[in-house]
Short mmCIF file of C-alpha atoms in Angstrom, two decimals:
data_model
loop_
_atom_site.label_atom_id
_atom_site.label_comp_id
_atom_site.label_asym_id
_atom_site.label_seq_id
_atom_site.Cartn_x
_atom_site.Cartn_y
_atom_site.Cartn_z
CA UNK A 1 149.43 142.14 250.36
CA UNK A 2 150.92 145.45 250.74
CA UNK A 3 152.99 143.90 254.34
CA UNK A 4 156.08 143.21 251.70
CA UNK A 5 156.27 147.25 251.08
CA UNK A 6 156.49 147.67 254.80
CA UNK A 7 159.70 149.16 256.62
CA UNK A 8 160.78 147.51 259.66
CA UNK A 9 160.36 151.12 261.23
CA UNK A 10 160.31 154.55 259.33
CA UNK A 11 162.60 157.50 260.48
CA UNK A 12 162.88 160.95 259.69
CA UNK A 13 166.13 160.85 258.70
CA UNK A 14 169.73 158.34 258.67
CA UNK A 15 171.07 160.77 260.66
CA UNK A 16 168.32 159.69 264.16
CA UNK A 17 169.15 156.13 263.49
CA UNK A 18 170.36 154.65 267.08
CA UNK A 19 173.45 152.90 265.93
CA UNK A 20 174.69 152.25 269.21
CA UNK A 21 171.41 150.10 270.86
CA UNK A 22 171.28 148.27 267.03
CA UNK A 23 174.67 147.50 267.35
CA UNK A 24 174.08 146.02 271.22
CA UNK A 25 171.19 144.28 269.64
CA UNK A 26 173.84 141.95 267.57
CA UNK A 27 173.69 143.93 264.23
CA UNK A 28 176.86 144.50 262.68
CA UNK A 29 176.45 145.54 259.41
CA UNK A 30 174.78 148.28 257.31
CA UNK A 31 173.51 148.42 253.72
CA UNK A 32 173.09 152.23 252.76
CA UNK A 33 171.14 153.36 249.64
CA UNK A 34 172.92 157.03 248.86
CA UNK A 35 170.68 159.13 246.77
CA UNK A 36 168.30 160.69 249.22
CA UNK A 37 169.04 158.46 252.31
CA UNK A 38 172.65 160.02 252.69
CA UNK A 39 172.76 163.22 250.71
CA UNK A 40 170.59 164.89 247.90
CA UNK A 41 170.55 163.26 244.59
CA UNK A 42 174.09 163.18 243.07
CA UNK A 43 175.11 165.37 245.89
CA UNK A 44 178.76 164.00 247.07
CA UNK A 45 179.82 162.80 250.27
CA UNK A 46 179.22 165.86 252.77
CA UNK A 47 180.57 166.39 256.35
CA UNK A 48 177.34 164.60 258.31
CA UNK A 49 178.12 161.80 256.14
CA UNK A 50 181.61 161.19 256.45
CA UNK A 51 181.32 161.51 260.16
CA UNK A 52 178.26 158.70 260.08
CA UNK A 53 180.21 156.65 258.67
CA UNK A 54 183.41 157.13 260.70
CA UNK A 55 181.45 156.75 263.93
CA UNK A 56 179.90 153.34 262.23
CA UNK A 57 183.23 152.15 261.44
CA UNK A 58 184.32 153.00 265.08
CA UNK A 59 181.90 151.06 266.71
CA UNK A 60 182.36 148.05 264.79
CA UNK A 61 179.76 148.16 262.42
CA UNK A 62 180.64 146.88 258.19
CA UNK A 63 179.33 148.75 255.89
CA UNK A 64 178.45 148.39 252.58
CA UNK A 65 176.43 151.06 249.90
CA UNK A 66 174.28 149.59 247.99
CA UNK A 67 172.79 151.62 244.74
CA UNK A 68 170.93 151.60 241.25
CA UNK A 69 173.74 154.29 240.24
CA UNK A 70 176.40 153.79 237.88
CA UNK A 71 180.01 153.02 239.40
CA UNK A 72 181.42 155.74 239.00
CA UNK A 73 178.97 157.78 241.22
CA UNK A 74 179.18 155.24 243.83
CA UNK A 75 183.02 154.54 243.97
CA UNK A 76 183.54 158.09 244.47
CA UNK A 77 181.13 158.56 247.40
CA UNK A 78 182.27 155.12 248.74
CA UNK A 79 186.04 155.99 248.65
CA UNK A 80 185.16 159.04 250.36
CA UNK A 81 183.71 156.97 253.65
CA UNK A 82 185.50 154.61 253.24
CA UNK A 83 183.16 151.70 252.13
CA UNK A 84 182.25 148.92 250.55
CA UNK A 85 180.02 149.24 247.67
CA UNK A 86 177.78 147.57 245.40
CA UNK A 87 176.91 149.74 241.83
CA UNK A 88 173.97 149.05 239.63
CA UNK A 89 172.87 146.47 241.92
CA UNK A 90 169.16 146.16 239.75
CA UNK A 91 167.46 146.77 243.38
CA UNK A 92 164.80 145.41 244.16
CA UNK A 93 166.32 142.17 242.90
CA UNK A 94 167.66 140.42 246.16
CA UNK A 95 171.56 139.32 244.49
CA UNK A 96 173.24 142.51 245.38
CA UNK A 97 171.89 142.34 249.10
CA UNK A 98 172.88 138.83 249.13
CA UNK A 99 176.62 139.80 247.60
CA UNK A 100 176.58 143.02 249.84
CA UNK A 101 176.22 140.28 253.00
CA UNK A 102 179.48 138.40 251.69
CA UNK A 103 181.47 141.26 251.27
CA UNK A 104 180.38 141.98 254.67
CA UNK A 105 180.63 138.51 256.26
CA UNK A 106 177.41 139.62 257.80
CA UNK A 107 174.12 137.86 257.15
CA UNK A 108 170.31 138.03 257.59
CA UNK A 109 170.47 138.37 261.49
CA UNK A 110 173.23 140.70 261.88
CA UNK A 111 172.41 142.93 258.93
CA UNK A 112 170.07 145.67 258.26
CA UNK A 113 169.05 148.02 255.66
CA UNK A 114 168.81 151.71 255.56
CA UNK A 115 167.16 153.39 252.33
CA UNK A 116 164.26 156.12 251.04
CA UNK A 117 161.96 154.16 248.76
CA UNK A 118 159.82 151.84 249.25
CA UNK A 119 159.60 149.93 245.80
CA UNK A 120 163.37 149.28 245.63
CA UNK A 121 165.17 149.84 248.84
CA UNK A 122 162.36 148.35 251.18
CA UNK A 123 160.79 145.59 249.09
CA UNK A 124 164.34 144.34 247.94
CA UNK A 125 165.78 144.64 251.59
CA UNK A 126 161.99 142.31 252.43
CA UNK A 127 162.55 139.84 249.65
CA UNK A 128 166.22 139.55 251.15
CA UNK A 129 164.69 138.75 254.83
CA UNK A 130 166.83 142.06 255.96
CA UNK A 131 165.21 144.49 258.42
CA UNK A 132 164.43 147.77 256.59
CA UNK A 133 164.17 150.81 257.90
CA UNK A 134 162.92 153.95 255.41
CA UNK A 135 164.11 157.31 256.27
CA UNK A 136 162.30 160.31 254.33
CA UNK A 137 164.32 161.41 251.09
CA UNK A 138 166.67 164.35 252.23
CA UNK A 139 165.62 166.62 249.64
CA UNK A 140 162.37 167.04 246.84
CA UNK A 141 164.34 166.99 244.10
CA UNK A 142 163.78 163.56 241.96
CA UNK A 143 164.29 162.46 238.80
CA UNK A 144 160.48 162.29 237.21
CA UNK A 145 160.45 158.14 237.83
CA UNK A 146 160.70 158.19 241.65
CA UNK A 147 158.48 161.36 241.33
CA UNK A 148 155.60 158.99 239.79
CA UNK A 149 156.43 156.11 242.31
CA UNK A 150 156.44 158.18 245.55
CA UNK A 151 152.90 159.03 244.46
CA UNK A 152 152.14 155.13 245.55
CA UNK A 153 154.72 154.67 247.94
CA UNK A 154 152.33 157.65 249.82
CA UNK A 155 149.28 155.17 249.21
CA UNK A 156 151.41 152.24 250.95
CA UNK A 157 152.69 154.33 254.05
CA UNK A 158 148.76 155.05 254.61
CA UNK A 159 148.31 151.33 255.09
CA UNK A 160 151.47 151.24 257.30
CA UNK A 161 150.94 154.09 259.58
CA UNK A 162 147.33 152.67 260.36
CA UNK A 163 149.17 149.49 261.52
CA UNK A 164 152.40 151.31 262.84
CA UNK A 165 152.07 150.16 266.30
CA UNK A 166 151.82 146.55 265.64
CA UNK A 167 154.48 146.24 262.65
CA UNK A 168 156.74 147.83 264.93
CA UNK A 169 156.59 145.87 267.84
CA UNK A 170 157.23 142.89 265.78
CA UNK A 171 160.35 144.43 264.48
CA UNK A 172 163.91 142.90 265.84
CA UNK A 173 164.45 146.77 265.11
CA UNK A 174 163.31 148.52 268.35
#
């Protein structure tokens, strides 16, 4: 029951994501959630993540952001790495990963998915048949309805660290 929460694998942070073996592996594009995956909560584009995303775009790799936010807050952090982006994309709901693949020209194999919760990022990214993988938010700071949720999204990652090994061997991830 709880499997559909489940990240392909769970990092500490974006920033220790092997890009360069994912992108051997046949991936070739990204879907970024921003708040707390990137940078604090409506914190703008800083240096680490303009550099992230210039190395991406180096490589080869698409990438497209992906967020709940409003456009305005996404255009601007977009423009300023130079990326797609999706706004108010009603995540979990799997249209906007769907659209995000399009804009892309990516799809299910050769995308993945890179966010910090679990009830939106993950499970939509699931739904979607994307590979997930959930970094720790950057910073404590939430707004008081992703406070209540990461409450439960601690009771799911108990489930998933017991069965770590295993979920991640199946993963296309690793």
């Amino acid at each position: 029951m709880l499997k559909k929460f489940y990240p392909s694998i769970y990092m500490d942070s974006t920033y220790e994501i092997d890009f360069e073996r994912l992108y051997k592996k046949g991936f070739r594009g990204v879907l970024f959630d921003i708040d707390n995956t990137l940078v604090p909560h409506d914190a703008p584009a800083d240096e680490r993540a303009k550099q992230l995303f210039k190395k991406l775009h180096e490589m080869g790799w698409k990438t497209c952001l992906i967020s709940n936010n409003k456009e305005p807050r996404v255009k601007l952090f977009a423009n300023t790495v130079d990326s797609l982006y999706i706004y108010k994309a009603n995540k979990p709901f799997v249209a906007s990963y769907y659209h995000a693949m399009e804009l892309m020209n990516t799809d299910k194999k050769t995308t993945l998915f890179v966010g910090d919760q679990i009830f939106t990022d993950i499970y939509g990214a699931n739904q979607a048949g994307i590979p997930a993988i959930l970094v720790k938010p950057i910073h404590p700071k939430e707004e008081i309805q992703i406070i209540v949720k990461r409450y439960f999204e601690k009771i799911v990652l108990i489930f998933y660290n017991k069965n770590k090994k295993i979920l991640e061997k199946q993963s296309n991830l690793l």
